[in-house]
Every structure is written in structure tokens, then in C-alpha cells.
Coordinates of C-alpha atoms in Angstrom, one line a residue:
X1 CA -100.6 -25.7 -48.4
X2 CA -101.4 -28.9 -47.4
X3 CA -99.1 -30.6 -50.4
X4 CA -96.0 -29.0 -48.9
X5 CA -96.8 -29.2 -45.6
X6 CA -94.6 -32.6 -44.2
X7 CA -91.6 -30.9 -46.4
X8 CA -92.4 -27.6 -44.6
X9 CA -92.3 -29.8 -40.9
X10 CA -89.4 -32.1 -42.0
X11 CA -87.5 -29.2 -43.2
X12 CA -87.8 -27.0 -39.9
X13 CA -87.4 -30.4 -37.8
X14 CA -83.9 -31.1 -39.6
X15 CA -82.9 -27.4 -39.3
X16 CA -83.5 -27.9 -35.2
X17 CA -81.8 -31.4 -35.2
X18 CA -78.8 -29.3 -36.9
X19 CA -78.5 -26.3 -34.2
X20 CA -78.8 -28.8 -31.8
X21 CA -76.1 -31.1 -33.1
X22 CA -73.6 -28.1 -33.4
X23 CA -75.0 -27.1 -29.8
X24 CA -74.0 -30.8 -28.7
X25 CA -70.5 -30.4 -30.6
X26 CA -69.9 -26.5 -28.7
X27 CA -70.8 -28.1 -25.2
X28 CA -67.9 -30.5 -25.8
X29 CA -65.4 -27.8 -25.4
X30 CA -63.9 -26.7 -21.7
X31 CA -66.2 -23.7 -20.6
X32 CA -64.0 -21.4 -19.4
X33 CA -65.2 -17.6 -19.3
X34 CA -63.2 -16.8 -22.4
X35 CA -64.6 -20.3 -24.6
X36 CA -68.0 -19.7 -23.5
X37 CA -68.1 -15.7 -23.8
X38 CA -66.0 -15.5 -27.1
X39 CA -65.4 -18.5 -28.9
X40 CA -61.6 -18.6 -26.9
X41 CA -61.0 -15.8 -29.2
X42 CA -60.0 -17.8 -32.1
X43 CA -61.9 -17.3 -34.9
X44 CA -60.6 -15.7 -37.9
X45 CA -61.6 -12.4 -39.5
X46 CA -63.7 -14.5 -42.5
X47 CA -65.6 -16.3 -40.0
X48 CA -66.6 -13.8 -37.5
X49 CA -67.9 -11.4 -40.2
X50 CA -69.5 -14.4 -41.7
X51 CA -71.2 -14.7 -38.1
X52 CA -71.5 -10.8 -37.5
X53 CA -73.4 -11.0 -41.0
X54 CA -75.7 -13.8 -39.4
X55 CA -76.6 -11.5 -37.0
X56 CA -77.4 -8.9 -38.7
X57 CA -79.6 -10.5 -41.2
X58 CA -81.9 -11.2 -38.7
X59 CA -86.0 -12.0 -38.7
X60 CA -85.7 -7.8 -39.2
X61 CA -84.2 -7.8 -41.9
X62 CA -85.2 -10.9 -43.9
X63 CA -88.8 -10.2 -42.9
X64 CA -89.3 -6.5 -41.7
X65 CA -86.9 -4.9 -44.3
X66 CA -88.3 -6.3 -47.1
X67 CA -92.0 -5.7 -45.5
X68 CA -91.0 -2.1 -45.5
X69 CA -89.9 -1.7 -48.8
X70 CA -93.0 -3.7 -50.3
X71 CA -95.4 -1.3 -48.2
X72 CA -93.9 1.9 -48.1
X73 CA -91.6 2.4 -50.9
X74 CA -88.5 4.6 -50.7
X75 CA -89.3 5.5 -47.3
X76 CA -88.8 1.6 -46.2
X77 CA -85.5 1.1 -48.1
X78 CA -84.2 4.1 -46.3
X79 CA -84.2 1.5 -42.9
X80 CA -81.6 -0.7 -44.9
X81 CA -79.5 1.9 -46.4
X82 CA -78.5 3.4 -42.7
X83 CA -77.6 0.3 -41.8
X84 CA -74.8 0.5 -44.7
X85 CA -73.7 3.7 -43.1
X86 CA -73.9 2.3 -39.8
X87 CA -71.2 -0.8 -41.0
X88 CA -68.9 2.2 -42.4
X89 CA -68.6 3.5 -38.9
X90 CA -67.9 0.2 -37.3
X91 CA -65.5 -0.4 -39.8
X92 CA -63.9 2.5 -38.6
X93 CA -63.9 1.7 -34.9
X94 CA -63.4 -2.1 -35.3
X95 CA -59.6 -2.1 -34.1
X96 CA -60.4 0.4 -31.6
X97 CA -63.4 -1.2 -29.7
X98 CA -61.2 -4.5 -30.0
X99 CA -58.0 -3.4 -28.2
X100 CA -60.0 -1.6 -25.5
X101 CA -62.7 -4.0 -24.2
X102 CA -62.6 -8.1 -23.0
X103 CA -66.2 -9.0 -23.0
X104 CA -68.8 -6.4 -23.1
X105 CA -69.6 -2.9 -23.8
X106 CA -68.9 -1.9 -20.1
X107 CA -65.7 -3.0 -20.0
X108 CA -64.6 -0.6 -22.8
X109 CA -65.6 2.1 -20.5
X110 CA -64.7 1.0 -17.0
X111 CA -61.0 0.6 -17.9
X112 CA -59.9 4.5 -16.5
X113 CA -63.6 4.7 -14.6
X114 CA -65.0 3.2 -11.6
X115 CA -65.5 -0.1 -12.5
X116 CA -68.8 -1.1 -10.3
X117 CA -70.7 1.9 -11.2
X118 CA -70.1 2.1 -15.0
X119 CA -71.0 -1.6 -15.3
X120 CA -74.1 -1.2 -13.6
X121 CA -75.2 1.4 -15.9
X122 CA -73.8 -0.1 -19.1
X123 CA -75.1 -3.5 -18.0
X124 CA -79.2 -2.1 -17.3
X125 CA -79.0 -0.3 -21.2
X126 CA -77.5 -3.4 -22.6
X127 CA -79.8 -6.0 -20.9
X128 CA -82.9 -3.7 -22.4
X129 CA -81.3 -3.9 -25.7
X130 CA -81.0 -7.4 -25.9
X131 CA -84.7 -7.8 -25.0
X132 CA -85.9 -5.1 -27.6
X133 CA -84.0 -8.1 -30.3
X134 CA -84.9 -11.0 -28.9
X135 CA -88.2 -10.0 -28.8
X136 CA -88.6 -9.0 -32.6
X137 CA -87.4 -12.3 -33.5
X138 CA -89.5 -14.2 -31.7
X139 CA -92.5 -12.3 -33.2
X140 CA -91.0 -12.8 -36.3
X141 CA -90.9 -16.4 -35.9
X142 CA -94.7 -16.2 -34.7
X143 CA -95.7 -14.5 -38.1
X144 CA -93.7 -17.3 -40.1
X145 CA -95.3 -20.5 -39.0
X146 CA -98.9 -18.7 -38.3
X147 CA -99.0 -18.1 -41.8
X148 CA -97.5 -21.8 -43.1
X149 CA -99.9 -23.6 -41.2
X150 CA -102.5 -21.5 -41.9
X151 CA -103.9 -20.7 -38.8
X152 CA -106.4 -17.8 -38.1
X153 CA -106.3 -17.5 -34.3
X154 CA -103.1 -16.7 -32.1
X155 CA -102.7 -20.1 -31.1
X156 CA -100.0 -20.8 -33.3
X157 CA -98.2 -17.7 -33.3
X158 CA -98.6 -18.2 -29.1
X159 CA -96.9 -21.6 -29.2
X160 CA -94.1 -20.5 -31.7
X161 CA -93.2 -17.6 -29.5
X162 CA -92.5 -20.1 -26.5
X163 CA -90.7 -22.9 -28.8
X164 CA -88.2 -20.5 -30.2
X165 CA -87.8 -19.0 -26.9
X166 CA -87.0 -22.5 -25.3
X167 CA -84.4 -23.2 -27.8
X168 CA -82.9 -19.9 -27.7
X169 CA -82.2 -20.9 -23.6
X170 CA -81.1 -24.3 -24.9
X171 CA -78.7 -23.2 -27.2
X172 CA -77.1 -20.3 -24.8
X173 CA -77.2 -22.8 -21.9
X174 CA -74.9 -25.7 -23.9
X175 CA -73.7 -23.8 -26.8
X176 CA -72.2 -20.8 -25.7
X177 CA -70.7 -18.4 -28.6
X178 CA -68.7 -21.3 -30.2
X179 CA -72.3 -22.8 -30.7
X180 CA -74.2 -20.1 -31.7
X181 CA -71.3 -18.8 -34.3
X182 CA -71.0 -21.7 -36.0
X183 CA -75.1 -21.4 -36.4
X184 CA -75.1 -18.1 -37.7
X185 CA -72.4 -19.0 -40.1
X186 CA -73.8 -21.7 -41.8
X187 CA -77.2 -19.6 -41.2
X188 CA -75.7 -16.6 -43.3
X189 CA -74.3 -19.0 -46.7
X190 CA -77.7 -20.1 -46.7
X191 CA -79.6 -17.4 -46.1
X192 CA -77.4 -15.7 -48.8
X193 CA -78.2 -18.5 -51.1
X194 CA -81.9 -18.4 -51.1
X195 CA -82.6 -14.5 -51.4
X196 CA -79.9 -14.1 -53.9
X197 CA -82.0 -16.4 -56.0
X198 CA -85.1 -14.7 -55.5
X199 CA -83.6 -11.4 -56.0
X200 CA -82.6 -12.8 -59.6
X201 CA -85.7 -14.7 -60.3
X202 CA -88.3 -11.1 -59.9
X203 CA -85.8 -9.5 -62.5
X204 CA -86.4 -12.7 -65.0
X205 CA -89.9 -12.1 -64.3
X206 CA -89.3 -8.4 -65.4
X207 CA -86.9 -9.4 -68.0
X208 CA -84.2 -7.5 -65.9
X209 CA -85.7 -4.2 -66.5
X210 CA -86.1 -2.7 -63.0
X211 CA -87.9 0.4 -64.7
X212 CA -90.4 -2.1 -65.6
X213 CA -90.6 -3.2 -61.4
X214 CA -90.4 -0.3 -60.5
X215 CA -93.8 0.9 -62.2
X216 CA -95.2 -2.3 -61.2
X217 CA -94.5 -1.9 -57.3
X218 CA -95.7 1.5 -57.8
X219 CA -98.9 0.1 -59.1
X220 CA -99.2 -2.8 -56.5
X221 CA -98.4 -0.4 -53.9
X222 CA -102.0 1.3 -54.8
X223 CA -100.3 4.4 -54.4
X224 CA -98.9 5.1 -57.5
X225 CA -96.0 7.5 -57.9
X226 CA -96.1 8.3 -54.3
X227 CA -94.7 4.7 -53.4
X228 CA -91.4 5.7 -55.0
X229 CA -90.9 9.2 -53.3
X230 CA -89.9 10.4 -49.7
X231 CA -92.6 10.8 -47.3
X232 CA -95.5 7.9 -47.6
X233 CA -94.3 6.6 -44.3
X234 CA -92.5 9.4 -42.8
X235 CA -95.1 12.5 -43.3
X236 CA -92.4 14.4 -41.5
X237 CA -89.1 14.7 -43.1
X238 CA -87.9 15.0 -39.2
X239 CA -88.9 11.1 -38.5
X240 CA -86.9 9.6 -42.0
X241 CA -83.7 12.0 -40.0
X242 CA -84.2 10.8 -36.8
X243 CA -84.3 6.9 -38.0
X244 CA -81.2 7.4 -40.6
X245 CA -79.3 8.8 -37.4
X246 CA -80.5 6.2 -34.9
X247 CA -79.8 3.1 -37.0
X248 CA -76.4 4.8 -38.3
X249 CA -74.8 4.6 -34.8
X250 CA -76.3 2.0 -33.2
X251 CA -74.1 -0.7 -34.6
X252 CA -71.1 0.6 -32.6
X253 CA -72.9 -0.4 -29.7
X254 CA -75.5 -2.8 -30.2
X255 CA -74.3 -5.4 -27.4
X256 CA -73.9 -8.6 -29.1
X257 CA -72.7 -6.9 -32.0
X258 CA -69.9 -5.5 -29.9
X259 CA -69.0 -8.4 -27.9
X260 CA -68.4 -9.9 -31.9
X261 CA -64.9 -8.2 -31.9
X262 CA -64.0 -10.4 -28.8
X263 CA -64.2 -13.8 -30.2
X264 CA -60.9 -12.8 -32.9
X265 CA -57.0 -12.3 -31.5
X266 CA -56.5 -8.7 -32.8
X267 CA -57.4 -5.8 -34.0
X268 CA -56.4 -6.4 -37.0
X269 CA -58.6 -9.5 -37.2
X270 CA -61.3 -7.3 -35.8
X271 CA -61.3 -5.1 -39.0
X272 CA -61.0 -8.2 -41.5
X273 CA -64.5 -9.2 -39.8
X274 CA -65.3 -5.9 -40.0
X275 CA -64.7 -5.4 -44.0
X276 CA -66.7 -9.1 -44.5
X277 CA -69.6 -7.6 -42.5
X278 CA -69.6 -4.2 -44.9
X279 CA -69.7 -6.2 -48.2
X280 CA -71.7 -8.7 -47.3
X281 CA -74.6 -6.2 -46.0
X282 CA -74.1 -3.9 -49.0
X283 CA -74.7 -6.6 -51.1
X284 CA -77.8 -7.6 -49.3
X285 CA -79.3 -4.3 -48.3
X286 CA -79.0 -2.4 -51.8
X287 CA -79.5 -5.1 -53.6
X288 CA -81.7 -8.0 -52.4
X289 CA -83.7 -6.5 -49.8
X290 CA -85.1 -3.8 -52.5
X291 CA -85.0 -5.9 -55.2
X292 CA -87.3 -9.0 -53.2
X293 CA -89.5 -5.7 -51.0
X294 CA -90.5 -4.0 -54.7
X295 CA -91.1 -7.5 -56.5
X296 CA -93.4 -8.2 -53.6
X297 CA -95.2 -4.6 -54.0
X298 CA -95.1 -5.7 -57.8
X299 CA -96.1 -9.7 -57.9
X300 CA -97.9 -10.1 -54.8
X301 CA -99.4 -6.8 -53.9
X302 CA -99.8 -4.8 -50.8
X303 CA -103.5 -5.6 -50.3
X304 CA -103.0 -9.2 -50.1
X305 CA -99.4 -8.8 -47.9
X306 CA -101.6 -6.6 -45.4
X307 CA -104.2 -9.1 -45.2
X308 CA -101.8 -11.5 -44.4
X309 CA -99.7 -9.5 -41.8
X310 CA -100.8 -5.8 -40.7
X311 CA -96.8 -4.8 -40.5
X312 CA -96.0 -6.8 -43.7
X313 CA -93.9 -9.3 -42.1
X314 CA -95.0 -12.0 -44.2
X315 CA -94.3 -10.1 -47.6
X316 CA -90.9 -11.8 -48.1
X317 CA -92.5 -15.3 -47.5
X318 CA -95.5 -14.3 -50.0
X319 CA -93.3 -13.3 -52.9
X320 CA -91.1 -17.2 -52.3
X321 CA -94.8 -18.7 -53.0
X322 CA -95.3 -16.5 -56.3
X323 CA -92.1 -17.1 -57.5
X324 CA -92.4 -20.7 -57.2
X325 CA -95.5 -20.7 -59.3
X326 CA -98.4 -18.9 -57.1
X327 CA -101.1 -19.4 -54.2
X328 CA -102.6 -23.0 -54.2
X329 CA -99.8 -24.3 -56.4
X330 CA -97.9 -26.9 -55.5
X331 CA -94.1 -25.5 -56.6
X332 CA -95.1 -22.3 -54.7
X333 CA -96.0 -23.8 -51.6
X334 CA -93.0 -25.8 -51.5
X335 CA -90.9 -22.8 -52.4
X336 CA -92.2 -20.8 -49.8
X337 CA -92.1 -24.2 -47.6
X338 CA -87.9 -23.8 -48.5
X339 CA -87.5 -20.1 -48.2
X340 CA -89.8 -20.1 -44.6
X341 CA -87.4 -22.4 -43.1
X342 CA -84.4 -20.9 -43.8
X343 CA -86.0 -18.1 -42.6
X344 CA -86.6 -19.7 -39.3
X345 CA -83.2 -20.9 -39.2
X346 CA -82.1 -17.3 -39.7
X347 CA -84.4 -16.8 -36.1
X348 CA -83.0 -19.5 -34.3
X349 CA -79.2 -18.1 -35.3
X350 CA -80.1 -14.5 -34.7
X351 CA -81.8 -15.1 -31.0
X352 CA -79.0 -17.5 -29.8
X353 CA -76.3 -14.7 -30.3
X354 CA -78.1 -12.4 -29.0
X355 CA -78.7 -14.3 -26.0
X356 CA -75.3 -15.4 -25.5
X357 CA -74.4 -11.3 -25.7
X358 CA -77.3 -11.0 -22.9
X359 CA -76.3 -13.7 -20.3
X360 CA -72.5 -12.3 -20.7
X361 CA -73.8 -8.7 -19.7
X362 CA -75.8 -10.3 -16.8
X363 CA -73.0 -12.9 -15.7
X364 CA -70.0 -10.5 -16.0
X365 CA -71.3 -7.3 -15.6
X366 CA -73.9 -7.4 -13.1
X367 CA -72.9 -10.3 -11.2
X368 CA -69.2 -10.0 -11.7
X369 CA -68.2 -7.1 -11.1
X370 CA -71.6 -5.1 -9.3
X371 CA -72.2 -7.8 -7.2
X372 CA -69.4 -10.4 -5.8
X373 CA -66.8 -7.0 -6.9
X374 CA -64.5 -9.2 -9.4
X375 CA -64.6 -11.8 -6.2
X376 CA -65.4 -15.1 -8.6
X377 CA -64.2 -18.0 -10.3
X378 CA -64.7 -18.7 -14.3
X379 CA -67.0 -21.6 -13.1
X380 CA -69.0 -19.3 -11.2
X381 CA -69.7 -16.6 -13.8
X382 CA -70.6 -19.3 -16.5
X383 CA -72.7 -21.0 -14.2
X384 CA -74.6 -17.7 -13.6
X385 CA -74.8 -17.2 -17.1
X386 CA -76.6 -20.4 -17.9
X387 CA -79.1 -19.6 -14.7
X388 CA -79.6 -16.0 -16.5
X389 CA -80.3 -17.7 -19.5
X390 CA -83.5 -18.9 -18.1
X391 CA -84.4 -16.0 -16.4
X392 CA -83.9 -14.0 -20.0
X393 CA -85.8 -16.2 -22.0
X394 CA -88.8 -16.4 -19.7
X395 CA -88.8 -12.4 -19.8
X396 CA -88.6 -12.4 -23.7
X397 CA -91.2 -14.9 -23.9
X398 CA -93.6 -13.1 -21.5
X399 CA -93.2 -9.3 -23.8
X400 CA -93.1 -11.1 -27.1
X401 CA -96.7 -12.8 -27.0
X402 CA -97.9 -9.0 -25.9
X403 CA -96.4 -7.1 -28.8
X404 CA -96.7 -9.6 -31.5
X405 CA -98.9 -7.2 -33.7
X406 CA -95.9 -4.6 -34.3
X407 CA -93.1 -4.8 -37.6
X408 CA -90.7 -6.5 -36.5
X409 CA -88.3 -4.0 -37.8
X410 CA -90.1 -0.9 -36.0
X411 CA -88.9 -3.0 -32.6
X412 CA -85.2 -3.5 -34.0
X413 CA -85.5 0.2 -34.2
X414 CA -86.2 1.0 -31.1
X415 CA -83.2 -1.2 -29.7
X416 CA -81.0 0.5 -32.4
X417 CA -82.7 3.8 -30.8
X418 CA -81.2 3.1 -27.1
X419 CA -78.2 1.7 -28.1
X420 CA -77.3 4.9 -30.4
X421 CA -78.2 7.2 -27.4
X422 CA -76.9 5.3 -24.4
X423 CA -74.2 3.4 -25.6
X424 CA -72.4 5.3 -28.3
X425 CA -71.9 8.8 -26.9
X426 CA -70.1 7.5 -24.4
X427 CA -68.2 5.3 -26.1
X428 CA -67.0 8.1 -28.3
X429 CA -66.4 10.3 -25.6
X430 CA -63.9 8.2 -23.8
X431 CA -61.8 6.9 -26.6
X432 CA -61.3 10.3 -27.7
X433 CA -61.7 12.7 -24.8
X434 CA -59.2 13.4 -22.2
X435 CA -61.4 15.0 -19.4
X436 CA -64.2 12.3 -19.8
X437 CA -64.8 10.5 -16.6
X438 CA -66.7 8.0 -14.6
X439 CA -69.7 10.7 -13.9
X440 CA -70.3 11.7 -17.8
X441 CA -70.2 8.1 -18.2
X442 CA -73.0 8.0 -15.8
X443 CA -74.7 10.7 -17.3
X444 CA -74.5 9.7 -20.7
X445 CA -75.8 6.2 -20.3
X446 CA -78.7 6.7 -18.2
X447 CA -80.1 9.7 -19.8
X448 CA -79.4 8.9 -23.2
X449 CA -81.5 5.3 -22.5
X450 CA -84.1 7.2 -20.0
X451 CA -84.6 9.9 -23.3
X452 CA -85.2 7.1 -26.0
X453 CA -87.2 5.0 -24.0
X454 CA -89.4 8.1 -22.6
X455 CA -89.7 9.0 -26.0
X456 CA -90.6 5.9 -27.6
X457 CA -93.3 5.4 -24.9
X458 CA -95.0 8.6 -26.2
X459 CA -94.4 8.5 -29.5
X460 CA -96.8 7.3 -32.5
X461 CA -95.1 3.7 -31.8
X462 CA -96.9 3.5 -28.6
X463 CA -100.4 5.0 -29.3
X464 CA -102.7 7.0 -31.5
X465 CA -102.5 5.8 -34.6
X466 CA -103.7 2.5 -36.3
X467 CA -100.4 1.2 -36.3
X468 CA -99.9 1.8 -32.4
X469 CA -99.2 -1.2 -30.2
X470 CA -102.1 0.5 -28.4
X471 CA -104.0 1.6 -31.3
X472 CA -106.8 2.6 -28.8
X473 CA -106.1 5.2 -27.3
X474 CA -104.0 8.5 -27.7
X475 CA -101.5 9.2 -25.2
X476 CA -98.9 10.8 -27.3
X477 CA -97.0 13.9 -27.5
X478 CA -93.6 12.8 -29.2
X479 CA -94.6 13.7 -33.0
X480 CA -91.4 11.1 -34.1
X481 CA -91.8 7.6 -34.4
X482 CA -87.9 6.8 -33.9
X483 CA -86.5 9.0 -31.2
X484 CA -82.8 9.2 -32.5
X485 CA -82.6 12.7 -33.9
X486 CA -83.2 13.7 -29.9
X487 CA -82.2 10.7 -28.1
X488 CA -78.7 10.5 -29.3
X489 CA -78.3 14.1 -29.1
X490 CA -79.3 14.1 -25.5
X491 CA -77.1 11.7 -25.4
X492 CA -73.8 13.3 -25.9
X493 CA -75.0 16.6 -23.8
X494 CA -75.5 14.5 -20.6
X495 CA -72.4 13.1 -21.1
X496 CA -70.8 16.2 -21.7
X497 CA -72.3 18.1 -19.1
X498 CA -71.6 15.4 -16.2
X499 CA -67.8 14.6 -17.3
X500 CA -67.7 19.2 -16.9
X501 CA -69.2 19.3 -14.4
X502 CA -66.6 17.1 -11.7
X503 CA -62.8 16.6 -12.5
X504 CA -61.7 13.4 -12.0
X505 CA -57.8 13.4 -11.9
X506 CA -57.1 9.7 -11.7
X507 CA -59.6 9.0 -15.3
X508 CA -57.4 11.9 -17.3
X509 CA -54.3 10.0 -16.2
X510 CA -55.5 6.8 -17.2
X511 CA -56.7 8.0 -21.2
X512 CA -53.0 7.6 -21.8
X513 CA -52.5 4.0 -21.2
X514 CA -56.0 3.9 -23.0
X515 CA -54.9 5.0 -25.8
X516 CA -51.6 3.0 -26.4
X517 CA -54.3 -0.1 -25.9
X518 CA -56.5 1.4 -28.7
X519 CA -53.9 2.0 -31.0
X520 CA -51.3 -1.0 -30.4
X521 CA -53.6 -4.1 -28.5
X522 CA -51.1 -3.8 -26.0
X523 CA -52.8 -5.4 -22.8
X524 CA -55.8 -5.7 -24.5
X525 CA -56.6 -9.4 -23.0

């Protein structure tokens, strides 16, 4: 390691030098509410699936994805192949979600509802959202530079939680979404780059016979055929349902996914991003992510991945070092030297979007329009924004360095948990149902995230088994690990039951001149 190491430094120091130049380049552009929310709404459909595809193949996926293929098989590509399903689905909504919301998730709904209330609601489930993210990257970062440098203790993981949290305020505070697009753009051809190659260089290794890998992950799984069937992580065909359904509709409203449809002109635009989104993630989930998680199982092993990280976080990064030419070689640390920084890159992109998504929520929701009651200037809200930046990145910091021990992709879960069961029910609901109101709105948000969160808390996530955060002790009673087969349920019956349950006249009248907006953009700015 210590022959790669001032490649591995200089490379990760030019990769910060470069999202701060584009930082520097974004804060050059007047920050009105519309630059520094969406971009001034002027990217076309190519780029902004370019950047949607940067956020999506985040530390999770790079790192997690591939960690829970190489440990658990069929069980762990089943993660990646909801989130195809999920893109299908947002291609489907991608005009619709465009035409009816400005900034945010809240807005969507608060068009034919009481504005102050709704965004309250919508703002609380969004904020926790953005935290669950932020906080797997910056755990994912942790992993990624513990492991270069070699370190035993959590010193370094520690310090790389806070670094990538600092910049992650920095790039929100000057960049705004024109800054952090442009990073997860270049972040994504990259990114692309580098795994593609890896995917094709374990199928040279197996002469591009994936029969051949596939008996060999089985036998570096040391669990033989088992490693390729359903149930070696999910011992309860319940739990593989439950994550297929959360993940699957979470992407509708995943916050700074959403807030993506706002930075293009039209609907139209919105479902060209869309389409670039779907085949890019195909690609990458079907093919790369399985092809790089069972070469790991196959080349590197699962004993030596665990030792290395518990969760298998670092399996992606250990298969870049055998490729290259092995442990203690020079070639494979400098591969692995490459591959970990783009990798890091991918963290930095990845945590300044969802940032951006998380200070607009606080800034335009919450303070906005709960607070000063749409009483504010553009200079105001953006000034907020940059203040909640700190405040955000402080909080993420704080949780991070306490939960650093969990996969990385078992916390995305969680977030794509919530959002599925607060967010999308009701977002369903009132683009398609007349008598849907401000109280099923209510309803639907609050118990749907009070549900997933309740459940994740006493689930096998939480406690009582060795891969608990508090592996301890035994305070559970939820048998699932992902709540979504009765989160998002829940979900859609409190929003059901509280838009029955009180008629509001004036939110029936207005689905009309919601749906003209959905269907025709009309208004829609």
C-alpha cells in the first residue's frame, strides 16, 4: 500500500480541487431561488438524467450493492433489480410530478390543500430522508479511506466522516444545484468508466463464461449452492417482498430525486431525463453491479471481504486491487488507489445533491411557507438555505460517526422505506383521486413515516442479531428487516381513511385545474 499511496492522496486531492473549482464556477451565477434550487431550470433531458444517474449510483450502490451481491448471493442482487422497477415507475410519473410541483415534494401536494400544514408534514418526512442518505455516504466514505490507509482504529474513518461532511456544507453553501449537477455529471461518465472495465476484466479472468463465475462465487461464498438461491439473507420470503416493494416506490419520492424534474423546462424534458436515468441504471444494476459483487465472492472471497468490512462495503474496492494484480502488488494497489477515488468522488457528488434537496426542503418549506407564510424575498430563503446547510451537515456528521458499523445499503433502505410509505401514497392519491384532501394528506404522511420508522426501530436492523446496530441486546418484535410490505401499506390506508373521513369541497374543486397542470404544464412555474 505504501507504493500507491501519494497517487492514492494526489488523486483524491485533485478530485477535491475539481468539485471545488466547479463550486467556484456555480457561485458565479446570480442566486436567485430558481438558480440556486434548480439549476434556473435549464438543463436538458441528457444532462439531468446524466445527473439523476450520479445520484443514484451513490456510495450504496458502488459500495453496498456490490457488497450484497458478493456476500449474499441472489438475495443481494435482488436490492439492485427493484431499483430497475423503481426507474419504470418514475418513468411513468416523470411528466406528471414535473407539471405539478416548483421545488419540492410538498409543493406537489399543497397546490388544492392547505399550503402550511401539508408542507410541514411533507417537509419533517423529507428532512429525515435526506439524513438517512447523507448519512450512508458518509459512512461509506469512512470505510473507503480506513481501508486505503490502512488503519485499524476508528480514527480515520472518525476524521473522514467530518471531512466529507465539511465539503458537503461547502459545496451546498456556494454551489447550489448548478454546482452540484455538474459534479455528479462528470461523477457518473467516470464512474461508468471504471466499473464498466472491471465488469469486463472478471469475465477475461473467466474467459467470459459466467457459468464458470458463477460456481466460483458459489465456492468463495463458502456456501456453496445456497449463495445462488433465494433465502441466505432473507430466511423469510416476507423480508425479500417487503424490500422489493419499498425500494420499488421510493424513487417517486425520494426528495432530491424529485426536486431533479425541476432543474428541466417541461415535461417533456422531464421524461427524456427520465428514459437516460432507466438505461443507464439497467445497464449498471444487471450488469456491472452483479458481474463486479460475484467476481468479488469469486476472486477475493467472502472471508477476506468480512474481515475487511463486517457489511462488505469494502468488497468493490478489494476486487479493483485483485484485478490489478493482487494484495501487496504494486499494479493492484494502484488500481484499487484509481477505482477508491472515483469512488470517493462518487461520495462527494452524491452527498452534495442530496444536501442541496435538504436545505431546499428546510429553506422553502419550513421556513417559507410554515414559518414567514410565503412572506419572503428570494434573498431571504437562499440565505436560510445556506445557514441550514450548516445546521444539516453538523446533524449528519454527529449520527454518521454512531452508525458507521451498518451496510451502507441497509441505511439507503431504510430512507427508501419512509419515503415509499410517507411520501408516495400520497402522492398517488392526489394526482389521481378526486375526494383526496388536505387531512388524508396529513394522514398519509405522518403515519406512513411514524409506521416505517417505528418499525425499523424494532426490527432485526436495530437489535438482536449480530448484524444489529445494537447487536447487544434484543429489543425486537418486528420479524422484517425492511418495513415496506407494512409501511407503505399503512401508508395508503391512513391516507385513505383521513381524506373519508372529512369532505373538503374547496380540494375536489381544485383536482380539476390540477389535472390540466399534470397533463398540459400549464402554469406549472
Amino acid at each position: 500500500m505504501d507504493s500507491s499511496r501519494p497517487l492514492m492522496l494526489g488523486l483524491f486531492l485533485a478530485i477535491i480541487v475539481m468539485t471545488f473549482g466547479i463550486t467556484a464556477w456555480a457561485a458565479r451565477h446570480r442566486k436567485s431561488r430558481d438558480e440556486f434550487f434548480t439549476a434556473g431550470r435549464g438543463l436538458t433531458g441528457r444532462q439531468n438524467g446524466l445527473a439523476m444517474a450520479g445520484d443514484s449510483l451513490s456510495a450504496s450502490a458502488v459500495l453496498g450493492s456490490v457488497g450484497l451481491v458478493s456476500l449474499f448471493g441472489f438475495d443481494g442482487f435482488m436490492f439492485g433489480i427493484a431499483n430497475v422497477v423503481a426507474f419504470v415507475l418514475l418513468l411513468l410519473l416523470a411528466g406528471f410530478l414535473r407539471n405539478t410541483g416548483r421545488f419540492t415534494v410538498s409543493d406537489v401536494l399543497s397546490f388544492r390543500m392547505n399550503e402550511r400544514r401539508v408542507k410541514l408534514a411533507g417537509g419533517m418526512s423529507s428532512l429525515t430522508i435526506s439524513l438517512f442518505y447523507l448519512i450512508a455516504q458518509m459512512v461509506g466514505a469512512g470505510a473507503l479511506l480506513a481501508l486505503l490507509i490502512g488503519a485499524e482504529g476508528p480514527g480515520v474513518k472518525n476524521a473522514t466522516i467530518v471531512v466529507v461532511g465539511i465539503l458537503m456544507t461547502i459545496y451546498a453553501v456556494f454551489g447550489g444545484m448548478r454546482g452540484a449537477t455538474w459534479v455528479q455529471i462528470i461523477k457518473a461518465v467516470i464512474l461508468m468508466g471504471i466499473v464498466s472495465l472491471m465488469a469486463v476484466m472478471v469475465l477475461i479472468r473467466f474467459e467470459f463464461d459466467f457459468g464458470a463465475l458463477l460456481t466460483a462465487a458459489a465456492g468463495g461464498s463458502g456456501h456453496g449452492p445456497q449463495f445462488l438461491e433465494a433465502g441466505l439473507q432473507y430466511k423469510n420470503p416476507l423480508d425479500l417482498l417487503s424490500l422489493g416493494i419499498g425500494v420499488t416506490l421510493a424513487f417517486i419520492g425520494l426528495p432530491h430525486v424529485f426536486q431533479r424534474f425541476y432543474t428541466v423546462s417541461d415535461d417533456k424534458t422531464a421524461r427524456s431525463s427520465a428514459l437516460w436515468l432507466f438505461g443507464i441504471e439497467s445497464i449498471f444494476t444487471v450488469a456491472v453491479v452483479l458481474i463486479m459483487g460475484l467476481g468479488a465472492a469469486a476472486l477475493v472471497g467472502v472471508a477476506a471481504i468480512t474481515a475487511s468490512s463486517a457489511g462488505g462495503n469494502t468488497a468493490a474496492i478489494l476486487l479493483a486491487q485483485e484485478l490489478g494484480g493482487g494484495a501487496g502488488t504494486l499494479n493492484g494497489n494502484i488500481f484499487m488507489a484509481v477505482f477508491s477515488a472515483v469512488a470517493f468522488a462518487t461520495i462527494l457528488a452524491v452527498v452534495a445533491g442530496i444536501m442541496v434537496s435538504a436545505i431546499t426542503t428546510f429553506s422553502h418549506d419550513l421556513y417559507g411557507n410554515v414559518i414567514k407564510r410565503g412572506q419572503v424575498t428570494d434573498a431571504q430563503v437562499v440565505k436560510v438555505a445556506r445557514i441550514a446547510a450548516v445546521v444539516i451537515g453538523f446533524a449528519a456528521i454527529v449520527i454518521s460517526l454512531t452508525v458507521q458499523n451498518l451496510n451502507i445499503g441497509f441505511i439507503v433502505g431504510l430512507g427508501l422505506a419512509i419515503a415509499a410509505s410517507a411520501h408516495v401514497p400520497s402522492l398517488i392519491l392526489n394526482l389521481f383521486w378526486r375526494r383526496f384532501n388536505t387531512r388524508g394528506a396529513l394522514w398519509g404522511i405522518y403515519g406512513g413515516l411514524v409506521t416505517a420508522v417505528l418499525l425499523v426501530v424494532f426490527s432485526p436492523t436495530v437489535s438482536g442479531t449480530d448484524r444489529s446496530l445494537f447487536a447487544s441486546v434484543d429489543f425486537s418484535w418486528f420479524p422484517l428487516t425492511n418495513p415496506g410490505l407494512v409501511s407503505v401499506p399503512a401508508g395508503f390506508l391512513f391516507a385513505i381513511i383521513g381524506a373519508l373521513s372529512k369532505r373538503d369541497v374547496a380540494a375536489e374543486e381544485g383536482y380539476d385545474a390540477l389535472e390540466v397542470r399534470a397533463l398540459s404544464g400549464a402554469n406549472s412555474e
